[in-house]
PDB file of C-alpha atoms in Angstrom:
ATOM      1  CA  MET W  24     -15.525-124.524 161.553  1.00 71.00           C
ATOM      2  CA  ALA W  25     -13.443-122.992 164.509  1.00 82.00           C
ATOM      3  CA  ILE W  26     -15.698-121.265 167.009  1.00 86.00           C
ATOM      4  CA  GLU W  27     -13.467-118.173 166.954  1.00 88.00           C
ATOM      5  CA  HIS W  28     -14.574-117.515 163.574  1.00 91.00           C
ATOM      6  CA  TYR W  29     -18.248-117.110 164.583  1.00 93.00           C
ATOM      7  CA  PHE W  30     -17.118-114.775 167.357  1.00 93.00           C
ATOM      8  CA  ILE W  31     -15.150-112.592 164.961  1.00 93.00           C
ATOM      9  CA  LEU W  32     -17.903-112.291 162.539  1.00 94.00           C
ATOM     10  CA  SER W  33     -20.189-111.247 165.428  1.00 95.00           C
ATOM     11  CA  ALA W  34     -17.653-108.775 166.690  1.00 95.00           C
ATOM     12  CA  ILE W  35     -17.521-107.124 163.199  1.00 95.00           C
ATOM     13  CA  LEU W  36     -21.284-107.070 162.848  1.00 95.00           C
ATOM     14  CA  PHE W  37     -21.483-105.564 166.537  1.00 95.00           C
ATOM     15  CA  CYS W  38     -19.180-102.839 165.673  1.00 95.00           C
ATOM     16  CA  ILE W  39     -20.909-102.009 162.206  1.00 95.00           C
ATOM     17  CA  GLY W  40     -24.232-101.896 163.866  1.00 94.00           C
ATOM     18  CA  MET W  41     -22.755 -99.597 166.664  1.00 94.00           C
ATOM     19  CA  ALA W  42     -21.327 -97.385 164.069  1.00 94.00           C
ATOM     20  CA  VAL W  43     -24.747 -97.107 162.283  1.00 94.00           C
ATOM     21  CA  ILE W  44     -26.205 -96.079 165.595  1.00 93.00           C
ATOM     22  CA  ILE W  45     -23.637 -93.519 166.106  1.00 93.00           C
ATOM     23  CA  THR W  46     -23.370 -91.932 162.933  1.00 93.00           C
ATOM     24  CA  LYS W  47     -26.828 -91.968 161.354  1.00 90.00           C
ATOM     25  CA  LYS W  48     -29.312 -89.147 161.757  1.00 89.00           C
ATOM     26  CA  ASN W  49     -32.503 -90.806 160.689  1.00 90.00           C
ATOM     27  CA  ALA W  50     -34.231 -92.599 163.485  1.00 90.00           C
ATOM     28  CA  ILE W  51     -35.083 -95.736 161.403  1.00 92.00           C
ATOM     29  CA  VAL W  52     -31.727 -96.337 160.321  1.00 92.00           C
ATOM     30  CA  VAL W  53     -30.723 -96.274 163.881  1.00 93.00           C
ATOM     31  CA  LEU W  54     -33.254 -98.878 164.438  1.00 93.00           C
ATOM     32  CA  MET W  55     -31.600-100.955 161.726  1.00 93.00           C
ATOM     33  CA  GLY W  56     -28.314-100.746 163.644  1.00 94.00           C
ATOM     34  CA  VAL W  57     -30.106-102.143 166.600  1.00 94.00           C
ATOM     35  CA  GLU W  58     -31.408-105.080 164.771  1.00 94.00           C
ATOM     36  CA  LEU W  59     -27.550-105.698 163.386  1.00 95.00           C
ATOM     37  CA  ILE W  60     -26.398-105.658 167.012  1.00 95.00           C
ATOM     38  CA  LEU W  61     -29.206-108.133 168.141  1.00 95.00           C
ATOM     39  CA  ASN W  62     -27.878-110.355 165.132  1.00 95.00           C
ATOM     40  CA  ALA W  63     -24.495-110.269 166.353  1.00 95.00           C
ATOM     41  CA  ALA W  64     -25.500-111.330 169.868  1.00 95.00           C
ATOM     42  CA  ASN W  65     -27.638-114.208 168.313  1.00 95.00           C
ATOM     43  CA  ILE W  66     -24.592-115.481 166.236  1.00 95.00           C
ATOM     44  CA  ASN W  67     -22.682-115.873 169.525  1.00 93.00           C
ATOM     45  CA  PHE W  68     -25.559-117.858 171.209  1.00 93.00           C
ATOM     46  CA  ILE W  69     -25.709-120.008 168.210  1.00 92.00           C
ATOM     47  CA  ALA W  70     -21.990-120.757 167.854  1.00 91.00           C
ATOM     48  CA  ILE W  71     -21.767-121.428 171.677  1.00 88.00           C
ATOM     49  CA  SER W  72     -24.924-123.854 171.219  1.00 88.00           C
ATOM     50  CA  GLN W  73     -22.908-125.985 168.876  1.00 85.00           C
ATOM     51  CA  LEU W  74     -20.798-127.075 171.928  1.00 81.00           C
ATOM     52  CA  ASP W  75     -23.719-128.510 173.699  1.00 74.00           C
ATOM     53  CA  ASN W  76     -25.651-129.883 171.025  1.00 64.00           C
ATOM     54  CA  ILE W  77     -27.931-131.922 173.318  1.00 70.00           C
ATOM     55  CA  LYS W  78     -29.494-129.189 175.678  1.00 71.00           C
ATOM     56  CA  LEU W  79     -29.477-126.550 173.146  1.00 82.00           C
ATOM     57  CA  GLY W  80     -29.428-123.672 175.517  1.00 86.00           C
ATOM     58  CA  GLY W  81     -28.117-121.220 172.979  1.00 89.00           C
ATOM     59  CA  GLN W  82     -30.680-121.735 170.462  1.00 91.00           C
ATOM     60  CA  PHE W  83     -33.542-121.239 172.849  1.00 92.00           C
ATOM     61  CA  PHE W  84     -31.839-117.930 174.074  1.00 93.00           C
ATOM     62  CA  ALA W  85     -31.643-116.822 170.231  1.00 93.00           C
ATOM     63  CA  LEU W  86     -35.368-117.730 169.873  1.00 93.00           C
ATOM     64  CA  PHE W  87     -36.397-115.405 172.557  1.00 94.00           C
ATOM     65  CA  VAL W  88     -33.829-112.867 171.526  1.00 94.00           C
ATOM     66  CA  ILE W  89     -35.632-112.752 167.974  1.00 94.00           C
ATOM     67  CA  VAL W  90     -39.109-112.383 169.812  1.00 94.00           C
ATOM     68  CA  VAL W  91     -37.905-109.504 171.780  1.00 94.00           C
ATOM     69  CA  ALA W  92     -36.469-107.912 168.708  1.00 93.00           C
ATOM     70  CA  ALA W  93     -39.819-108.153 166.998  1.00 93.00           C
ATOM     71  CA  ALA W  94     -41.511-106.510 169.820  1.00 94.00           C
ATOM     72  CA  GLU W  95     -38.827-103.829 170.109  1.00 93.00           C
ATOM     73  CA  ALA W  96     -39.069-103.020 166.243  1.00 93.00           C
ATOM     74  CA  ALA W  97     -42.839-102.728 166.515  1.00 92.00           C
ATOM     75  CA  VAL W  98     -42.851-100.248 169.512  1.00 93.00           C
ATOM     76  CA  GLY W  99     -40.047 -98.434 168.348  1.00 92.00           C
ATOM     77  CA  LEU W 100     -41.301 -97.757 164.955  1.00 92.00           C
ATOM     78  CA  ALA W 101     -44.814 -96.674 166.662  1.00 92.00           C
ATOM     79  CA  ILE W 102     -42.836 -94.058 168.627  1.00 91.00           C
ATOM     80  CA  ILE W 103     -40.900 -92.978 165.575  1.00 91.00           C
ATOM     81  CA  LEU W 104     -44.401 -92.522 163.800  1.00 90.00           C
ATOM     82  CA  LYS W 105     -45.645 -90.402 166.691  1.00 89.00           C
ATOM     83  CA  ILE W 106     -42.597 -88.306 166.808  1.00 88.00           C
ATOM     84  CA  TYR W 107     -42.792 -87.693 163.093  1.00 89.00           C
ATOM     85  CA  LYS W 108     -46.495 -86.503 163.465  1.00 87.00           C
ATOM     86  CA  TYR W 109     -45.366 -84.174 166.171  1.00 85.00           C
ATOM     87  CA  PHE W 110     -41.960 -82.793 164.798  1.00 85.00           C
ATOM     88  CA  SER W 111     -42.721 -83.484 161.137  1.00 83.00           C
ATOM     89  CA  THR W 112     -39.122 -84.954 160.947  1.00 83.00           C
ATOM     90  CA  THR W 113     -37.240 -88.030 161.876  1.00 83.00           C
ATOM     91  CA  ASN W 114     -33.935 -86.322 162.311  1.00 85.00           C
ATOM     92  CA  LEU W 115     -32.499 -87.125 165.777  1.00 85.00           C
ATOM     93  CA  ASP W 116     -30.668 -83.885 165.730  1.00 84.00           C
ATOM     94  CA  GLU W 117     -33.748 -81.755 165.575  1.00 84.00           C
ATOM     95  CA  ILE W 118     -35.788 -83.660 167.956  1.00 83.00           C
ATOM     96  CA  ASN W 119     -34.489 -81.949 171.105  1.00 82.00           C
ATOM     97  CA  GLN W 120     -37.451 -81.454 173.384  1.00 81.00           C
ATOM     98  CA  LEU W 121     -39.243 -83.907 175.747  1.00 78.00           C
ATOM     99  CA  LYS W 122     -42.448 -81.576 176.117  1.00 71.00           C
ATOM    100  CA  GLY W 123     -45.167 -82.736 174.245  1.00 57.00           C
TER     101      GLY W 123
ATOM    102  CA  MET J   3     -17.274-127.107 151.053  1.00 84.00           C
ATOM    103  CA  VAL J   4     -18.861-126.108 154.362  1.00 87.00           C
ATOM    104  CA  GLU J   5     -15.932-123.770 154.964  1.00 90.00           C
ATOM    105  CA  VAL J   6     -16.313-122.060 151.581  1.00 93.00           C
ATOM    106  CA  MET J   7     -20.039-121.575 152.296  1.00 92.00           C
ATOM    107  CA  PHE J   8     -19.245-120.207 155.745  1.00 94.00           C
ATOM    108  CA  TYR J   9     -16.761-117.694 154.444  1.00 94.00           C
ATOM    109  CA  PHE J  10     -19.174-116.679 151.594  1.00 95.00           C
ATOM    110  CA  PHE J  11     -21.989-115.980 154.077  1.00 94.00           C
ATOM    111  CA  CYS J  12     -19.446-114.161 156.264  1.00 95.00           C
ATOM    112  CA  GLY J  13     -18.443-112.011 153.260  1.00 95.00           C
ATOM    113  CA  VAL J  14     -22.027-111.485 152.420  1.00 95.00           C
ATOM    114  CA  ALA J  15     -23.125-110.381 155.748  1.00 95.00           C
ATOM    115  CA  VAL J  16     -20.315-108.040 156.531  1.00 95.00           C
ATOM    116  CA  LEU J  17     -20.333-106.350 153.058  1.00 95.00           C
ATOM    117  CA  SER J  18     -23.999-105.843 153.113  1.00 95.00           C
ATOM    118  CA  ALA J  19     -23.878-104.510 156.767  1.00 94.00           C
ATOM    119  CA  LEU J  20     -21.297-101.915 155.482  1.00 94.00           C
ATOM    120  CA  VAL J  21     -23.719-101.159 152.914  1.00 94.00           C
ATOM    121  CA  VAL J  22     -26.211-100.238 155.579  1.00 92.00           C
ATOM    122  CA  LEU J  23     -23.377 -98.213 157.278  1.00 92.00           C
ATOM    123  CA  PHE J  24     -22.260 -96.094 154.109  1.00 92.00           C
ATOM    124  CA  SER J  25     -25.309 -95.884 152.068  1.00 90.00           C
ATOM    125  CA  LYS J  26     -27.108 -92.577 152.213  1.00 89.00           C
ATOM    126  CA  ASN J  27     -30.341 -93.847 150.782  1.00 90.00           C
ATOM    127  CA  ILE J  28     -32.640 -95.502 153.480  1.00 90.00           C
ATOM    128  CA  LEU J  29     -34.324 -97.875 151.073  1.00 90.00           C
ATOM    129  CA  TYR J  30     -30.938 -99.204 149.865  1.00 92.00           C
ATOM    130  CA  ALA J  31     -29.961 -99.774 153.607  1.00 92.00           C
ATOM    131  CA  ALA J  32     -33.206-101.552 154.175  1.00 93.00           C
ATOM    132  CA  PHE J  33     -32.731-103.892 151.217  1.00 93.00           C
ATOM    133  CA  SER J  34     -29.201-104.763 151.999  1.00 95.00           C
ATOM    134  CA  LEU J  35     -30.255-105.450 155.694  1.00 94.00           C
ATOM    135  CA  VAL J  36     -32.328-108.217 154.035  1.00 95.00           C
ATOM    136  CA  ALA J  37     -29.078-109.513 152.693  1.00 95.00           C
ATOM    137  CA  THR J  38     -27.360-109.384 155.827  1.00 95.00           C
ATOM    138  CA  PHE J  39     -30.325-111.263 157.705  1.00 95.00           C
ATOM    139  CA  MET J  40     -30.226-113.922 154.966  1.00 95.00           C
ATOM    140  CA  ALA J  41     -26.527-114.411 155.325  1.00 95.00           C
ATOM    141  CA  VAL J  42     -26.669-114.638 158.886  1.00 95.00           C
ATOM    142  CA  ALA J  43     -29.612-117.331 158.658  1.00 95.00           C
ATOM    143  CA  GLY J  44     -27.144-119.395 156.304  1.00 95.00           C
ATOM    144  CA  ILE J  45     -24.564-119.079 159.010  1.00 95.00           C
ATOM    145  CA  TYR J  46     -27.178-120.560 161.564  1.00 94.00           C
ATOM    146  CA  VAL J  47     -27.886-123.431 159.277  1.00 93.00           C
ATOM    147  CA  ILE J  48     -24.021-124.113 159.098  1.00 92.00           C
ATOM    148  CA  ALA J  49     -23.898-124.063 162.887  1.00 90.00           C
ATOM    149  CA  GLY J  50     -26.681-126.644 163.078  1.00 86.00           C
ATOM    150  CA  ALA J  51     -29.481-124.378 164.081  1.00 88.00           C
ATOM    151  CA  GLU J  52     -32.086-124.894 161.347  1.00 90.00           C
ATOM    152  CA  PHE J  53     -35.200-123.885 163.250  1.00 92.00           C
ATOM    153  CA  VAL J  54     -33.444-120.538 164.336  1.00 93.00           C
ATOM    154  CA  ALA J  55     -32.414-120.010 160.824  1.00 94.00           C
ATOM    155  CA  ILE J  56     -36.073-120.391 159.510  1.00 93.00           C
ATOM    156  CA  THR J  57     -37.271-118.135 162.437  1.00 93.00           C
ATOM    157  CA  GLN J  58     -34.813-115.548 161.464  1.00 93.00           C
ATOM    158  CA  ILE J  59     -35.887-115.416 157.738  1.00 94.00           C
ATOM    159  CA  MET J  60     -39.521-115.512 158.644  1.00 93.00           C
ATOM    160  CA  VAL J  61     -39.410-113.001 161.486  1.00 93.00           C
ATOM    161  CA  TYR J  62     -36.505-110.527 160.450  1.00 93.00           C
ATOM    162  CA  VAL J  63     -37.107-110.732 156.555  1.00 91.00           C
ATOM    163  CA  GLY J  64     -40.712-111.053 156.513  1.00 90.00           C
ATOM    164  CA  GLY J  65     -41.618-109.039 159.571  1.00 90.00           C
ATOM    165  CA  ILE J  66     -39.165-106.491 160.922  1.00 93.00           C
ATOM    166  CA  VAL J  67     -37.752-105.297 157.417  1.00 93.00           C
ATOM    167  CA  VAL J  68     -41.129-104.898 156.295  1.00 92.00           C
ATOM    168  CA  LEU J  69     -42.076-102.852 159.115  1.00 91.00           C
ATOM    169  CA  LEU J  70     -39.001-100.821 158.727  1.00 92.00           C
ATOM    170  CA  ILE J  71     -39.768 -99.994 154.970  1.00 91.00           C
ATOM    171  CA  PHE J  72     -43.350 -99.104 156.238  1.00 89.00           C
ATOM    172  CA  GLY J  73     -41.674 -96.682 158.606  1.00 89.00           C
ATOM    173  CA  VAL J  74     -39.612 -95.238 155.863  1.00 88.00           C
ATOM    174  CA  MET J  75     -42.709 -94.848 153.743  1.00 87.00           C
ATOM    175  CA  LEU J  76     -44.841 -93.237 156.417  1.00 86.00           C
ATOM    176  CA  THR J  77     -42.127 -90.843 157.872  1.00 84.00           C
ATOM    177  CA  ASN J  78     -41.143 -89.136 154.404  1.00 79.00           C
ATOM    178  CA  LYS J  79     -42.798 -86.899 152.105  1.00 74.00           C
ATOM    179  CA  ILE J  80     -42.780 -88.983 148.905  1.00 68.00           C
ATOM    180  CA  SER J  81     -42.030 -86.591 146.133  1.00 70.00           C
ATOM    181  CA  GLY J  82     -39.964 -88.542 143.641  1.00 67.00           C
ATOM    182  CA  LYS J  83     -36.683 -87.467 145.636  1.00 71.00           C
ATOM    183  CA  ALA J  84     -34.497 -90.134 147.159  1.00 71.00           C
ATOM    184  CA  MET J  85     -34.768 -90.699 150.767  1.00 76.00           C
ATOM    185  CA  ILE J  86     -31.460 -89.555 152.152  1.00 80.00           C
ATOM    186  CA  THR J  87     -30.063 -89.802 155.667  1.00 79.00           C
ATOM    187  CA  GLU J  88     -27.195 -87.693 156.601  1.00 82.00           C
ATOM    188  CA  SER J  89     -24.415 -88.718 158.967  1.00 83.00           C
ATOM    189  CA  ARG J  90     -22.535 -87.089 161.916  1.00 85.00           C
ATOM    190  CA  ASN J  91     -19.541 -87.817 164.159  1.00 84.00           C
ATOM    191  CA  LYS J  92     -17.904 -89.721 161.422  1.00 87.00           C
ATOM    192  CA  PHE J  93     -14.495 -89.452 162.434  1.00 90.00           C
ATOM    193  CA  SER J  94     -15.075 -90.318 166.115  1.00 90.00           C
ATOM    194  CA  ALA J  95     -17.188 -93.224 165.262  1.00 90.00           C
ATOM    195  CA  ALA J  96     -14.508 -94.548 162.831  1.00 91.00           C
ATOM    196  CA  VAL J  97     -11.845 -94.281 165.527  1.00 93.00           C
ATOM    197  CA  VAL J  98     -14.141 -95.875 168.333  1.00 92.00           C
ATOM    198  CA  MET J  99     -15.476 -98.605 166.129  1.00 91.00           C
ATOM    199  CA  THR J 100     -12.072 -99.744 164.489  1.00 92.00           C
ATOM    200  CA  SER J 101     -10.343 -99.786 167.891  1.00 94.00           C
ATOM    201  CA  LEU J 102     -13.357-101.626 169.531  1.00 93.00           C
ATOM    202  CA  SER J 103     -13.332-104.232 166.771  1.00 92.00           C
ATOM    203  CA  ALA J 104      -9.626-104.630 167.085  1.00 93.00           C
ATOM    204  CA  LEU J 105      -9.843-105.022 170.872  1.00 94.00           C
ATOM    205  CA  LEU J 106     -12.713-107.702 170.486  1.00 92.00           C
ATOM    206  CA  ILE J 107     -10.634-109.589 167.754  1.00 92.00           C
ATOM    207  CA  TYR J 108      -7.722-109.564 169.897  1.00 93.00           C
ATOM    208  CA  ALA J 109      -9.410-110.781 173.013  1.00 92.00           C
ATOM    209  CA  ILE J 110     -11.166-113.549 171.051  1.00 90.00           C
ATOM    210  CA  PHE J 111      -7.881-114.579 169.934  1.00 88.00           C
ATOM    211  CA  GLN J 112      -6.380-114.556 173.309  1.00 89.00           C
ATOM    212  CA  MET J 113      -9.327-116.839 174.697  1.00 84.00           C
ATOM    213  CA  ASN J 114      -8.701-120.620 174.871  1.00 77.00           C
ATOM    214  CA  PHE J 115     -11.841-122.084 173.688  1.00 77.00           C
ATOM    215  CA  THR J 116     -10.413-125.707 172.958  1.00 74.00           C
ATOM    216  CA  ALA J 117     -10.793-126.237 176.865  1.00 72.00           C
ATOM    217  CA  LEU J 118     -14.532-125.321 176.591  1.00 71.00           C
ATOM    218  CA  GLN J 119     -14.829-127.712 173.648  1.00 69.00           C
ATOM    219  CA  GLY J 120     -13.406-130.567 175.602  1.00 66.00           C
ATOM    220  CA  GLN J 121     -15.600-129.797 178.692  1.00 66.00           C
ATOM    221  CA  ALA J 122     -18.576-129.779 176.214  1.00 66.00           C
ATOM    222  CA  TRP J 123     -17.437-133.294 174.795  1.00 63.00           C
ATOM    223  CA  ILE J 124     -17.473-134.880 178.107  1.00 65.00           C
ATOM    224  CA  ASP J 125     -20.700-133.465 179.046  1.00 63.00           C
ATOM    225  CA  ASN J 126     -22.308-134.730 176.005  1.00 61.00           C
ATOM    226  CA  ASN J 127     -20.762-138.162 176.135  1.00 63.00           C
ATOM    227  CA  ASN J 128     -22.082-138.659 179.801  1.00 61.00           C
ATOM    228  CA  TYR J 129     -25.477-137.705 178.697  1.00 58.00           C
ATOM    229  CA  LYS J 130     -27.644-140.630 177.360  1.00 54.00           C
ATOM    230  CA  PRO J 131     -30.511-139.471 175.033  1.00 54.00           C
ATOM    231  CA  THR J 132     -33.424-141.955 174.954  1.00 52.00           C
ATOM    232  CA  GLU J 133     -34.184-141.478 171.231  1.00 58.00           C
ATOM    233  CA  ASN J 134     -32.648-139.813 168.262  1.00 64.00           C
ATOM    234  CA  LEU J 135     -34.155-136.366 168.070  1.00 69.00           C
ATOM    235  CA  THR J 136     -33.762-133.748 165.350  1.00 75.00           C
ATOM    236  CA  ASN J 137     -33.188-130.198 166.068  1.00 79.00           C
ATOM    237  CA  ILE J 138     -36.852-129.255 165.687  1.00 85.00           C
ATOM    238  CA  ASN J 139     -38.145-132.217 167.854  1.00 86.00           C
ATOM    239  CA  GLN J 140     -35.496-130.913 170.648  1.00 84.00           C
ATOM    240  CA  LEU J 141     -36.588-127.391 170.357  1.00 88.00           C
ATOM    241  CA  GLY J 142     -40.395-128.260 170.546  1.00 89.00           C
ATOM    242  CA  ILE J 143     -39.939-130.647 173.523  1.00 88.00           C
ATOM    243  CA  GLY J 144     -37.782-128.015 175.081  1.00 88.00           C
ATOM    244  CA  LEU J 145     -40.300-125.255 174.588  1.00 89.00           C
ATOM    245  CA  MET J 146     -43.139-127.368 176.159  1.00 91.00           C
ATOM    246  CA  SER J 147     -41.296-128.422 178.983  1.00 89.00           C
ATOM    247  CA  ASP J 148     -38.202-126.687 180.260  1.00 88.00           C
ATOM    248  CA  TYR J 149     -38.691-123.393 178.676  1.00 91.00           C
ATOM    249  CA  ILE J 150     -42.473-123.236 179.276  1.00 94.00           C
ATOM    250  CA  LEU J 151     -42.392-120.147 181.439  1.00 95.00           C
ATOM    251  CA  PRO J 152     -40.227-118.072 179.024  1.00 93.00           C
ATOM    252  CA  PHE J 153     -42.422-119.090 176.252  1.00 94.00           C
ATOM    253  CA  GLU J 154     -45.623-117.980 177.987  1.00 95.00           C
ATOM    254  CA  ILE J 155     -43.883-114.647 178.937  1.00 95.00           C
ATOM    255  CA  ALA J 156     -42.708-114.100 175.473  1.00 94.00           C
ATOM    256  CA  ALA J 157     -46.518-114.605 174.322  1.00 95.00           C
ATOM    257  CA  VAL J 158     -47.623-111.996 176.784  1.00 96.00           C
ATOM    258  CA  LEU J 159     -44.792-109.363 175.771  1.00 95.00           C
ATOM    259  CA  LEU J 160     -45.849-109.823 172.155  1.00 94.00           C
ATOM    260  CA  LEU J 161     -49.372-109.263 173.040  1.00 95.00           C
ATOM    261  CA  VAL J 162     -48.257-106.110 174.978  1.00 95.00           C
ATOM    262  CA  ALA J 163     -45.941-104.959 172.481  1.00 94.00           C
ATOM    263  CA  LEU J 164     -48.738-105.285 169.784  1.00 92.00           C
ATOM    264  CA  ILE J 165     -51.392-103.250 171.828  1.00 94.00           C
ATOM    265  CA  GLY J 166     -48.729-100.862 172.899  1.00 93.00           C
ATOM    266  CA  ALA J 167     -47.550-100.209 169.301  1.00 91.00           C
ATOM    267  CA  ALA J 168     -51.298 -99.746 168.024  1.00 90.00           C
ATOM    268  CA  THR J 169     -51.991 -97.396 170.970  1.00 90.00           C
ATOM    269  CA  ILE J 170     -49.031 -95.392 170.259  1.00 88.00           C
ATOM    270  CA  ALA J 171     -49.110 -95.026 166.843  1.00 84.00           C
ATOM    271  CA  GLY J 172     -52.893 -95.111 166.159  1.00 80.00           C
ATOM    272  CA  TYR J 173     -54.859 -91.967 165.417  1.00 74.00           C
ATOM    273  CA  LYS J 174     -56.885 -90.622 168.174  1.00 70.00           C
ATOM    274  CA  GLU J 175     -59.699 -88.183 168.234  1.00 66.00           C
ATOM    275  CA  ARG J 176     -58.857 -85.612 170.796  1.00 62.00           C
ATOM    276  CA  SER J 177     -61.655 -83.794 172.460  1.00 59.00           C
ATOM    277  CA  ASP J 178     -59.533 -80.680 173.739  1.00 59.00           C
ATOM    278  CA  GLY J 179     -58.814 -79.261 170.235  1.00 51.00           C
ATOM    279  CA  HIS J 180     -55.280 -80.208 169.592  1.00 51.00           C
TER     280      HIS J 180
END
């Protein structure tokens, strides 16, 4: 498999994830877009790590990206739950004040 | 055969990501995100990263998507209605994202990766491994030797994120009457 194909798949997934973040109004769907972007980055790491299959730097980096993504999803959902308790909505256009 | 599987997984990943983008129903988006993550795990296997593929399935499909669906359930008034999300900025997002993906794909085709591959081949041939190790052996030895500091920091990060999430989302009795 040519390594360019991994990069093109990753670029397409990145753009779809970015479009999800830009267009969606619900905060949870925006988090899904963030996960898509992190997956796109991971595909790049794995593809590059094929070239050096002895030291495996890319695979280690992808593992740590997955760990950070799990932590980010947990904290992000906790914040969204708190916002829902306060504003009674998760529509990002209606959440427009920082005062709590 | 491997090529067919690769393009199959690519197609599944891109199509189910497009379902996330175009579906109005949040639960459909969450379930097609599962399909995207599984397809990406298949691509990891084809690229020779079996352990990362298993980790992807366990953490993303088993953890993050379940967490997202919990979030959907907890932030919607369940009343038999479908959980709908609206969209905005559709036109500008379409313009920006098609042009960005065209730019990225153009740049990827402009780059010369064969030089990189040759360099890696030379590096790998100069390296003399002492024993024949599988992918998981190598990752385990690496995590306990070269990458021990990031590994421990990841453990602390997960602990902090867990306590932080529980503290932020947990129900608190307030004494000042709010």
